[in-house]
PDB file of C-alpha atoms in Angstrom:
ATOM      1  CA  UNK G  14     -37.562 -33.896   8.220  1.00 51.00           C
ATOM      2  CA  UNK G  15     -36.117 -31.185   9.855  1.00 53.00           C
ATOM      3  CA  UNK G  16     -33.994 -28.397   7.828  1.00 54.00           C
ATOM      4  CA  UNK G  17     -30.447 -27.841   8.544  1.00 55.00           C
ATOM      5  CA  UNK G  18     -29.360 -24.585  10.111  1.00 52.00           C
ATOM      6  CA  UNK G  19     -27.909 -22.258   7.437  1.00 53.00           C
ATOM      7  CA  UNK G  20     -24.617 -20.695   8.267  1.00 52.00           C
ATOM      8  CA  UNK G  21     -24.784 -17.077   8.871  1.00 52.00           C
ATOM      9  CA  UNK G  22     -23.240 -14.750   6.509  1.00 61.00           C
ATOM     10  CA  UNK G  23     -20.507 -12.393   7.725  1.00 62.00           C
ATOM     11  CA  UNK G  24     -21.793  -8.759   7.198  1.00 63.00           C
ATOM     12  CA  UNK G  25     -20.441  -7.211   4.130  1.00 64.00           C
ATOM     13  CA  UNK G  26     -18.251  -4.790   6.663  1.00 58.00           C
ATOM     14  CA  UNK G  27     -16.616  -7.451   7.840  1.00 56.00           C
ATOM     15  CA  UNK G  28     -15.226  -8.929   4.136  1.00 53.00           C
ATOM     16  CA  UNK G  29     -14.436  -5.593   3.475  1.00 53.00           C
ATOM     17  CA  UNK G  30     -12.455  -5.222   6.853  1.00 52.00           C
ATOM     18  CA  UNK G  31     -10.199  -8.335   6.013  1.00 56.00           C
ATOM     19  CA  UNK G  32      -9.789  -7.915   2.387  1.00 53.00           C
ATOM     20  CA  UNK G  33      -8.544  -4.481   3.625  1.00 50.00           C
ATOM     21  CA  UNK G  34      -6.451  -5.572   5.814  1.00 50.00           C
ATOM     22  CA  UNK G  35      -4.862  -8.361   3.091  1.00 48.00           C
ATOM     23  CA  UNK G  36      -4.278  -5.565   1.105  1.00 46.00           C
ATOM     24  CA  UNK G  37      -2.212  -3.796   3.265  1.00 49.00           C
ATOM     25  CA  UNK G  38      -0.198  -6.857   4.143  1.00 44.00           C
ATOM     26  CA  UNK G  39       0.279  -7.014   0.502  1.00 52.00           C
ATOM     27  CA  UNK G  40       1.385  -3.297   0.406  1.00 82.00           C
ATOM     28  CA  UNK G  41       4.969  -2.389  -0.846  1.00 90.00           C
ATOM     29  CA  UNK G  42       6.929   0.858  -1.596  1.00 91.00           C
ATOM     30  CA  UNK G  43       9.173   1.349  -4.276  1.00 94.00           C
ATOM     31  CA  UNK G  44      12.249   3.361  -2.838  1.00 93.00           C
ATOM     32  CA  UNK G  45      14.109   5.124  -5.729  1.00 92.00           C
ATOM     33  CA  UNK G  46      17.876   7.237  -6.129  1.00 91.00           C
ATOM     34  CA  UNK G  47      21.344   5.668  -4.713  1.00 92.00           C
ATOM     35  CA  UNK G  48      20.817   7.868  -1.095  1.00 90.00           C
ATOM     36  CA  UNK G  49      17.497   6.739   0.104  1.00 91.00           C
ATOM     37  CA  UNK G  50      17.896   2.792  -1.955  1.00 93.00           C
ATOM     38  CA  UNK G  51      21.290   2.720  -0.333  1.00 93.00           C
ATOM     39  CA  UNK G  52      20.283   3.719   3.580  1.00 93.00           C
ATOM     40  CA  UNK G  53      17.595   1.016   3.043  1.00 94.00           C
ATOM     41  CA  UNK G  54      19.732  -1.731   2.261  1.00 94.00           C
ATOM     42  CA  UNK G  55      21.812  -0.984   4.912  1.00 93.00           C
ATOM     43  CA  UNK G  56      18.787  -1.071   7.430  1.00 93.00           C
ATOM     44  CA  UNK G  57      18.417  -4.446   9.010  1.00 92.00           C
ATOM     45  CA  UNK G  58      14.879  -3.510   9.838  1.00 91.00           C
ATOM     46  CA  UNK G  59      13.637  -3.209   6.462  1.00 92.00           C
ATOM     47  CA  UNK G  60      11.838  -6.256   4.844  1.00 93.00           C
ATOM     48  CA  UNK G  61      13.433  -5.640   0.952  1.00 93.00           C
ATOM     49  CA  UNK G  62      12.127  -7.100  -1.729  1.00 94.00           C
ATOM     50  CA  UNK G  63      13.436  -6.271  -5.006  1.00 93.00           C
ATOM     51  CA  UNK G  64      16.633  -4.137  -6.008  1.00 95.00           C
ATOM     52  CA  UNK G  65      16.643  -2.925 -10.084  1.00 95.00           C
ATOM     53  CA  UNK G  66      19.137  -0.877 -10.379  1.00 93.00           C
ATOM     54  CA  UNK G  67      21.408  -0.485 -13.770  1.00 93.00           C
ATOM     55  CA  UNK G  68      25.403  -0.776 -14.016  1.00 94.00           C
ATOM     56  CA  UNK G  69      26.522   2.188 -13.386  1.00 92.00           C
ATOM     57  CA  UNK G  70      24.488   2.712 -10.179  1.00 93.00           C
ATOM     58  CA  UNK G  71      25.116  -0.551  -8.696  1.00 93.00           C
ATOM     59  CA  UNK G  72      29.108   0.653  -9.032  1.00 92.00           C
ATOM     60  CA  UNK G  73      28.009   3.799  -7.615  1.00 93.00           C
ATOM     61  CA  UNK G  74      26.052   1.937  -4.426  1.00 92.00           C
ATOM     62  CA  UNK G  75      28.954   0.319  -3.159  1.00 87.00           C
ATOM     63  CA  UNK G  76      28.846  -3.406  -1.587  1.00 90.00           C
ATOM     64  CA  UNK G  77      25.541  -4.852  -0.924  1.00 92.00           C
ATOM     65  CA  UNK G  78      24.136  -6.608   2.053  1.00 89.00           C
ATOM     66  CA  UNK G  79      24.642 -10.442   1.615  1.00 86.00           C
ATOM     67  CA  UNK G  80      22.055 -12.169  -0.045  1.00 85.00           C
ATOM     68  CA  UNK G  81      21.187  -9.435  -1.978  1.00 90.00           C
ATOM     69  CA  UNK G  82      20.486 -10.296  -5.483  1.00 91.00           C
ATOM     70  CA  UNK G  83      20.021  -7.041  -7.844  1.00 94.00           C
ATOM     71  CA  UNK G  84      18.071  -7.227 -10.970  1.00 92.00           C
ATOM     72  CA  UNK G  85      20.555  -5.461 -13.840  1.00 93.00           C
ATOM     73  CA  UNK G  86      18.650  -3.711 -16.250  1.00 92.00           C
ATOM     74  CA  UNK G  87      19.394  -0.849 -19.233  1.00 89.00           C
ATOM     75  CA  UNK G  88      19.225   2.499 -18.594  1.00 85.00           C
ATOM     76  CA  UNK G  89      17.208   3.199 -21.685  1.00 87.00           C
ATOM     77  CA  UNK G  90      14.589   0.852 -20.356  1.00 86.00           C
ATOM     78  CA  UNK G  91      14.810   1.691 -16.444  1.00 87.00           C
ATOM     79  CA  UNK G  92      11.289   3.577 -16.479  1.00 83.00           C
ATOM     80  CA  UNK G  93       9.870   0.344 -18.052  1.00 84.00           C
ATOM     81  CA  UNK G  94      10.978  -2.206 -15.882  1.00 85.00           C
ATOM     82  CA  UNK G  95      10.146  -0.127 -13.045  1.00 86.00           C
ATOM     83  CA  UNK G  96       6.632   1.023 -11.687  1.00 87.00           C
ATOM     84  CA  UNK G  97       8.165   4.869 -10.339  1.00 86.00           C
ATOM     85  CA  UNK G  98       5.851   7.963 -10.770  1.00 82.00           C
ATOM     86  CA  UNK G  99       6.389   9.933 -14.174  1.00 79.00           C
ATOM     87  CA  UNK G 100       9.527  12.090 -14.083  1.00 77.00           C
ATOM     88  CA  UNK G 101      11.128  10.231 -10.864  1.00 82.00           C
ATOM     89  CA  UNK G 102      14.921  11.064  -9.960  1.00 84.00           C
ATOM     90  CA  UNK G 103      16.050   7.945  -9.343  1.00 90.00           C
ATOM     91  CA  UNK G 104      19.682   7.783 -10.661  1.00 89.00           C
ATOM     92  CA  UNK G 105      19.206   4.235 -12.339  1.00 90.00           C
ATOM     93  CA  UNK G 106      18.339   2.495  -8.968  1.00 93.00           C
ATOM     94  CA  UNK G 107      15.114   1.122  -7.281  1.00 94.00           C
ATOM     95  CA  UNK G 108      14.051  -1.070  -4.607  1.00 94.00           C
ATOM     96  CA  UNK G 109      10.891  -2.706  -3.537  1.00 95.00           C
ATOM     97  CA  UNK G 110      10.564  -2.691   0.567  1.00 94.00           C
ATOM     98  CA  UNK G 111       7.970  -3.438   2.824  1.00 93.00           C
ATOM     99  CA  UNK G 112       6.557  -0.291   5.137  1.00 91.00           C
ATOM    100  CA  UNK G 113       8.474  -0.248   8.187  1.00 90.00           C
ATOM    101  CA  UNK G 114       7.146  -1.363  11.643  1.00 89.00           C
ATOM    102  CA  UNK G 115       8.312   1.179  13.882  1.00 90.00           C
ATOM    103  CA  UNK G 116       6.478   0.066  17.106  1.00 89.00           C
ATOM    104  CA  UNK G 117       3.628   1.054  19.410  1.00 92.00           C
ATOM    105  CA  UNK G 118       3.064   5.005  20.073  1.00 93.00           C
ATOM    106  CA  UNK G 119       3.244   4.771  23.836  1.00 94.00           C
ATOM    107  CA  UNK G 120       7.036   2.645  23.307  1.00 93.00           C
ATOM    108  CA  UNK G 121       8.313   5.576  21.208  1.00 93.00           C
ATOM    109  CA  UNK G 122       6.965   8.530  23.567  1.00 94.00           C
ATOM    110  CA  UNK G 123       7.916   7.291  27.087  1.00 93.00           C
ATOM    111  CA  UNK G 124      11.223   5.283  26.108  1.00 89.00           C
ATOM    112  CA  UNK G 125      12.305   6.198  22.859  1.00 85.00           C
ATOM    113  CA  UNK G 126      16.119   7.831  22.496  1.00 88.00           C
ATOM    114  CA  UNK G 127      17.010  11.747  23.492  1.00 86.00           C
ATOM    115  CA  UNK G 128      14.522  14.156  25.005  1.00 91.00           C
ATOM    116  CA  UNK G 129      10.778  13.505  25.022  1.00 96.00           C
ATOM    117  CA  UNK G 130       9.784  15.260  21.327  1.00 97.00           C
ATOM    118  CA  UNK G 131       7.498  14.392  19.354  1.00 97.00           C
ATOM    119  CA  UNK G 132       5.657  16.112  16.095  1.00 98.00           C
ATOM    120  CA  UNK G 133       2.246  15.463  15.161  1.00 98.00           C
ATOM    121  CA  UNK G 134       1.368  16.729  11.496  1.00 97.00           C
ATOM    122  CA  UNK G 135      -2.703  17.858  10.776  1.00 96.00           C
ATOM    123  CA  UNK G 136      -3.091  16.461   7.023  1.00 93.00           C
ATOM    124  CA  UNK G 137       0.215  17.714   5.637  1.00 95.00           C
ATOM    125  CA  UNK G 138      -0.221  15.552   2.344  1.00 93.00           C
ATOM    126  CA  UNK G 139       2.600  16.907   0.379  1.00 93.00           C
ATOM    127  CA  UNK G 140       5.058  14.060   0.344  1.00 93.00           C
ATOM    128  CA  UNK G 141       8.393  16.821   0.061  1.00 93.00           C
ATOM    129  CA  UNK G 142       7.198  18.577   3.234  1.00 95.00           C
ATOM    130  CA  UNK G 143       7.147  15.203   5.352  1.00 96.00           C
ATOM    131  CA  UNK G 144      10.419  14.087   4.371  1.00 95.00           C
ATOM    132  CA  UNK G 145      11.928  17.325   4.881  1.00 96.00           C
ATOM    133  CA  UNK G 146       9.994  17.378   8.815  1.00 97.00           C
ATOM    134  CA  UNK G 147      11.133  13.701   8.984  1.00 97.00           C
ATOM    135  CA  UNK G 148      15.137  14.881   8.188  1.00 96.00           C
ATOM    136  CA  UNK G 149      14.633  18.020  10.559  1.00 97.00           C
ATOM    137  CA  UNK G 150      13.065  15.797  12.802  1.00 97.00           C
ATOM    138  CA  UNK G 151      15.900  13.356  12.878  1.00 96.00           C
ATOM    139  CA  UNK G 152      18.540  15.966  13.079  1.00 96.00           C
ATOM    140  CA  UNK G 153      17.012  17.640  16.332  1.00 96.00           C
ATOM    141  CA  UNK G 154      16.070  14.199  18.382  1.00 95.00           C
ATOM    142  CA  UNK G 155      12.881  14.056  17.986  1.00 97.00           C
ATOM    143  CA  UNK G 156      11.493  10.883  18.975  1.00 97.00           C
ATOM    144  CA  UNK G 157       9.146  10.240  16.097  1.00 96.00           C
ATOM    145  CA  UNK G 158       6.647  12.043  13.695  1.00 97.00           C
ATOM    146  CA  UNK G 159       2.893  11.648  14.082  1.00 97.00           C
ATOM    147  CA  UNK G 160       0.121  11.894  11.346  1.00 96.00           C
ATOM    148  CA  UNK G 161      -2.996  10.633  10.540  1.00 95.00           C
ATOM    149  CA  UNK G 162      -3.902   7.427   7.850  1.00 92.00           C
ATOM    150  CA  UNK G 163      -6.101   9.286   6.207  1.00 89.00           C
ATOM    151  CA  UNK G 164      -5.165  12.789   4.411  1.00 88.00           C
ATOM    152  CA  UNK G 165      -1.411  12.673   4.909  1.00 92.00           C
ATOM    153  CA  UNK G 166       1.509  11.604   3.246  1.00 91.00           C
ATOM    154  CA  UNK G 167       2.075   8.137   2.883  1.00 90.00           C
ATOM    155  CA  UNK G 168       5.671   6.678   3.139  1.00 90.00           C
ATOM    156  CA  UNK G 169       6.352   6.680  -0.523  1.00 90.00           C
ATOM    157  CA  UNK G 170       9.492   7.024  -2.935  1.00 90.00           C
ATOM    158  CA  UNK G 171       9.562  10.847  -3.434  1.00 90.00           C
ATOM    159  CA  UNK G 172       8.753  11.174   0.700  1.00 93.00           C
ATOM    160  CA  UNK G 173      12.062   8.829   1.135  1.00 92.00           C
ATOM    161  CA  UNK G 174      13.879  10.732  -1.564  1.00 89.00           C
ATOM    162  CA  UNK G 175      13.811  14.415   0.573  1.00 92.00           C
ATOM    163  CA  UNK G 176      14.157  12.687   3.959  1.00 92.00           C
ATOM    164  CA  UNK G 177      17.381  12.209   2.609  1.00 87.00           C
ATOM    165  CA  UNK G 178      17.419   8.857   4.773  1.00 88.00           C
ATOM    166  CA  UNK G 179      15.670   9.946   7.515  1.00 93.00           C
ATOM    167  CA  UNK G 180      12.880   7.801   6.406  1.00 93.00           C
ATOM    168  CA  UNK G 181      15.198   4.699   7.668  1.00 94.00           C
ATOM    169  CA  UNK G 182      15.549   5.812  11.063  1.00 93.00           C
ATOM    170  CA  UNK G 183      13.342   8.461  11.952  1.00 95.00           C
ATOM    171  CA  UNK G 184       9.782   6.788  13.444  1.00 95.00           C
ATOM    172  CA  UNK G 185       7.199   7.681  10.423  1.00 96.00           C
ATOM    173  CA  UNK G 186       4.142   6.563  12.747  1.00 95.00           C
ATOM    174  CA  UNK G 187       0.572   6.950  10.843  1.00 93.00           C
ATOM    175  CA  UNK G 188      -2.739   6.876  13.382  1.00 94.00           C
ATOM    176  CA  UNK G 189      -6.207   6.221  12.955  1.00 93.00           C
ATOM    177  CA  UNK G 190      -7.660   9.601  14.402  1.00 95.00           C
ATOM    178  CA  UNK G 191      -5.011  12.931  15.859  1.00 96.00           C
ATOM    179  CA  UNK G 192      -7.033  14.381  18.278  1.00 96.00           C
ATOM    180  CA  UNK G 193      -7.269  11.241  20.150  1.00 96.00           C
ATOM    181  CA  UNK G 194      -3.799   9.897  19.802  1.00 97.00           C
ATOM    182  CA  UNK G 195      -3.329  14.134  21.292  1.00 97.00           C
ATOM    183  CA  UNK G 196      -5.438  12.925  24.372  1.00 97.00           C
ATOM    184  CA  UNK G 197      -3.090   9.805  24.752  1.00 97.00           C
ATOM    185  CA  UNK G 198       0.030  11.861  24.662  1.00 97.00           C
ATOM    186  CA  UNK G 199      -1.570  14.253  27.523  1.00 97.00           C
ATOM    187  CA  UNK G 200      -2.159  11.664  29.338  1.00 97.00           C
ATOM    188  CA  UNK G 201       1.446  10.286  29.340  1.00 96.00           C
ATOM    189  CA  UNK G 202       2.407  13.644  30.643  1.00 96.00           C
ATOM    190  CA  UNK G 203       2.773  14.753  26.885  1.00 97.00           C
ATOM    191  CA  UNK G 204       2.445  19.305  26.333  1.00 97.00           C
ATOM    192  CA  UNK G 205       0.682  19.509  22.926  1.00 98.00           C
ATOM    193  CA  UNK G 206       1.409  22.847  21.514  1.00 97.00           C
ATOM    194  CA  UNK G 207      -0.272  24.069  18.317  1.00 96.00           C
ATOM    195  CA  UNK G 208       2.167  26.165  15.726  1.00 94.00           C
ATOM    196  CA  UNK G 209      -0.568  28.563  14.033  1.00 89.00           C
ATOM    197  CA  UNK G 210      -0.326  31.854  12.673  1.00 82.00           C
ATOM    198  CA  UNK G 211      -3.238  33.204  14.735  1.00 81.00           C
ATOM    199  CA  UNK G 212      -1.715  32.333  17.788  1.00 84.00           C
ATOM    200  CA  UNK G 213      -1.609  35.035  20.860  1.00 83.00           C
ATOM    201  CA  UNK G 214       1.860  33.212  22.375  1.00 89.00           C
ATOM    202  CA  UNK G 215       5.441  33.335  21.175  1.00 92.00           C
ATOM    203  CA  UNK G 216       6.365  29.767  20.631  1.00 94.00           C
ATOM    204  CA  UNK G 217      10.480  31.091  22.497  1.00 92.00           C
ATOM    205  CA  UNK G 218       8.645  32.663  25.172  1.00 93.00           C
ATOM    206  CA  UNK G 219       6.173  29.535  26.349  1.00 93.00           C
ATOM    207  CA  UNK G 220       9.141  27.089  25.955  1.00 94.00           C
ATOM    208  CA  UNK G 221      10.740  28.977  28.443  1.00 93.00           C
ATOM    209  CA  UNK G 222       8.160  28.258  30.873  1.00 93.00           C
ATOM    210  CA  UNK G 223       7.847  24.558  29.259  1.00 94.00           C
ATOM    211  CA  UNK G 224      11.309  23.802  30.004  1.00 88.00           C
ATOM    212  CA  UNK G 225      12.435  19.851  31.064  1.00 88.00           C
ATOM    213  CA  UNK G 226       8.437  19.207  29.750  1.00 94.00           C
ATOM    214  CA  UNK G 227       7.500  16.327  27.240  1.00 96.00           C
ATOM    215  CA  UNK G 228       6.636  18.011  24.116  1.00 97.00           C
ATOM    216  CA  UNK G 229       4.702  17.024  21.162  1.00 98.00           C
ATOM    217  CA  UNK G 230       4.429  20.043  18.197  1.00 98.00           C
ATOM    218  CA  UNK G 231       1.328  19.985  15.842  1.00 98.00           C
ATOM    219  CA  UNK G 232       1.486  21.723  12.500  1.00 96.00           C
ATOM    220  CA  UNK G 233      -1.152  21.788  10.450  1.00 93.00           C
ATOM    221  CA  UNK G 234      -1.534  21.839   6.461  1.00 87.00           C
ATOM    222  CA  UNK G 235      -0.295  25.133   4.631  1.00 79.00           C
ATOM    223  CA  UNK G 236      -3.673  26.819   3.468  1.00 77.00           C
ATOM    224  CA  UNK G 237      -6.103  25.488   5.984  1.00 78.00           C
ATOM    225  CA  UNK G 238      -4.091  25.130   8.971  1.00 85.00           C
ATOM    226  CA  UNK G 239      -4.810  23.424  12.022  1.00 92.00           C
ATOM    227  CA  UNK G 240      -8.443  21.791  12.392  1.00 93.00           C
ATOM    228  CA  UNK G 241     -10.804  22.553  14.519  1.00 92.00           C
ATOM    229  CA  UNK G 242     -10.947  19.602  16.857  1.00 95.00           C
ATOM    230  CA  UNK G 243      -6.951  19.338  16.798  1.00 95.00           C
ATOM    231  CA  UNK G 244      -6.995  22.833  18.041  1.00 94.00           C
ATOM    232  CA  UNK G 245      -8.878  22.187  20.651  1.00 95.00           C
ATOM    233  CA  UNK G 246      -7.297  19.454  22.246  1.00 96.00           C
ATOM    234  CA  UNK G 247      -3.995  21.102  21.967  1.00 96.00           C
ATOM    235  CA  UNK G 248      -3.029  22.573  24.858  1.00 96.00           C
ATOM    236  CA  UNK G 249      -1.656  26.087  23.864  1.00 95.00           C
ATOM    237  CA  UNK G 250      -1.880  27.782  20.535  1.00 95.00           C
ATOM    238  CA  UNK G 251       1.621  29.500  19.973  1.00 94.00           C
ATOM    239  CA  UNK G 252       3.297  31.234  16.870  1.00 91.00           C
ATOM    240  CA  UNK G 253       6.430  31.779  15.620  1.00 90.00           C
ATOM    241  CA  UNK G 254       7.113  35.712  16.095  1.00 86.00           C
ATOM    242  CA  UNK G 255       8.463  37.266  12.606  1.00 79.00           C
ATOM    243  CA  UNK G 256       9.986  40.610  11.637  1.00 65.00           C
ATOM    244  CA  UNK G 257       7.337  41.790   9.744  1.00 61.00           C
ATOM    245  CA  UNK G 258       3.486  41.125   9.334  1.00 63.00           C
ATOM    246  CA  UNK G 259       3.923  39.789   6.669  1.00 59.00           C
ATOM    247  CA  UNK G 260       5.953  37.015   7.342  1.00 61.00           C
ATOM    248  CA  UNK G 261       5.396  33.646   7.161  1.00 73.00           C
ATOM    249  CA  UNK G 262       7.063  30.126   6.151  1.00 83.00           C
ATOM    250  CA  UNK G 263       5.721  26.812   4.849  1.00 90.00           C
ATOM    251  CA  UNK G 264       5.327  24.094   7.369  1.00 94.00           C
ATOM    252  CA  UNK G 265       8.689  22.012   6.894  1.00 95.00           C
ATOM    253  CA  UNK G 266      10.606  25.545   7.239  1.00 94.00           C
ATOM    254  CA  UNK G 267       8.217  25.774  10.579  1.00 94.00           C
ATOM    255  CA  UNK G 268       8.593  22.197  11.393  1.00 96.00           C
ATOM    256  CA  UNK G 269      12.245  22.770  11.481  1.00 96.00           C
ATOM    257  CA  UNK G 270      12.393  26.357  13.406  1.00 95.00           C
ATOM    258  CA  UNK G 271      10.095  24.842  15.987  1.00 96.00           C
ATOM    259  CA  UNK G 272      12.049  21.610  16.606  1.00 97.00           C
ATOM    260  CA  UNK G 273      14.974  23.686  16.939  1.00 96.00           C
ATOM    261  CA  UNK G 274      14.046  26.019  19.306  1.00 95.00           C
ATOM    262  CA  UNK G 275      11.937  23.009  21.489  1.00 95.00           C
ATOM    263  CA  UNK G 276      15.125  21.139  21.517  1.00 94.00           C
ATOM    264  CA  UNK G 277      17.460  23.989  23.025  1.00 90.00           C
ATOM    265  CA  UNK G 278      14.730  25.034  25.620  1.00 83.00           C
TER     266      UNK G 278
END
């Protein structure tokens, strides 16, 4: 009698691929104080899930999007009905949102709105310095903000919270690997230009001879900087020329300088 074929097994990488990928399916974000819970609501692209939010805030946030149906809850027992970090700001209102889909790279960087600008951040992880580059970002037309998965700031709560909104409408877009998503935007005509302290060039001086060029900026982590593999697929290294040797500013202060300056040029 001849024995029935056994069924392969999939490889172990391959459960682990899919249960990944349920997981981030499953993935929410709890947004948290009146600003960044109210510019969600009124974002028709956001998937929302679950506003908590006690009296006195719910006064304070104003008419709600129909269909809306907001969990009341004491203010004495906010922290408990609510999973925020430890010590969150979040003036008595919450909501539970799904990531936002903000499109394919190439969509945002050949047709997105105002000049071609784009900023690509090298593990910045701190979630205060990405929403404040998201708000300058936003402010100055830049098209959308760049940074890897891994080792970067994921859109959370406290990022939402300093982008002040921005995190609504500014394009948050998160890449499997920088250097190569660098190569892409080169080859859509893209200049990548690398913000470092140890640059040779003044960043006013090369956007001079940059100017009506698609730009994309790259700053890197305070502390360790740009990598090596980013710097070498940028295509210039510049600085930002200070008064004094000794000068220097943390990368959302650069972030913001730089996009200023790019979008004037």
């Amino acid at each position: 009698m001849a024995e029935k074929p056994q069924k392969s097994k999939k490889p172990t990488w391959v459960f682990d691929k899919e249960r990944a990928r349920r997981a981030a399916a499953a993935e929410t974000v709890w947004l948290f104080g009146l600003h960044a819970v109210r510019d969600a609501l009124a974002n028709p692209q956001r998937e929302k899930l679950r506003l908590v939010v006690t009296q006195n805030a719910l006064d304070r946030l104003g008419p709600l999007p129909d269909g809306t149906l907001p969990e009341i809850t004491d203010a004495r027992v906010f922290d408990r009905a609510v999973p925020l970090p430890p010590e969150s700001v979040h003036q008595g209102a919450a909501l539970e949102v799904k990531p936002l889909k903000w499109g394919s790279l190439s969509e945002l960087a050949l047709s997105g709105p105002g000049k071609p600008l784009l900023v690509a951040l090298d593990r910045v992880t701190d979630p205060h310095n990405v929403g404040a580059i998201l708000r300058s970002a936003e402010v100055f037309g830049a098209r959308a903000v760049i940074a890897p998965t891994r080792h970067s700031a994921p859109e959370t709560g406290a990022l939402a919270k300093t982008a002040s909104g921005a995190l609504e409408r500014q394009p948050y877009l998160r890449v499997t690997n920088l250097a190569d998503t660098l190569i892409e935007l080169q080859s859509m005509g893209y200049t990548v230009l690398g913000l470092d302290g140890t640059g040779t060039e003044d960043l006013p001086k090369a956007l001079a001879e940059l100017s009506g060029r698609a730009i994309c900026l790259v700053l890197g982590a305070e502390g360790p900087g740009l990598r090596e593999r980013t710097r070498e697929t940028c295509d210039r290294i510049l600085r930002i020329p200070f008064a004094a040797d000794f000068g220097s500013l943390n990368v959302s202060n650069a972030a913001a300088v730089a996009l200023y300056a790019t979008s004037q040029s």
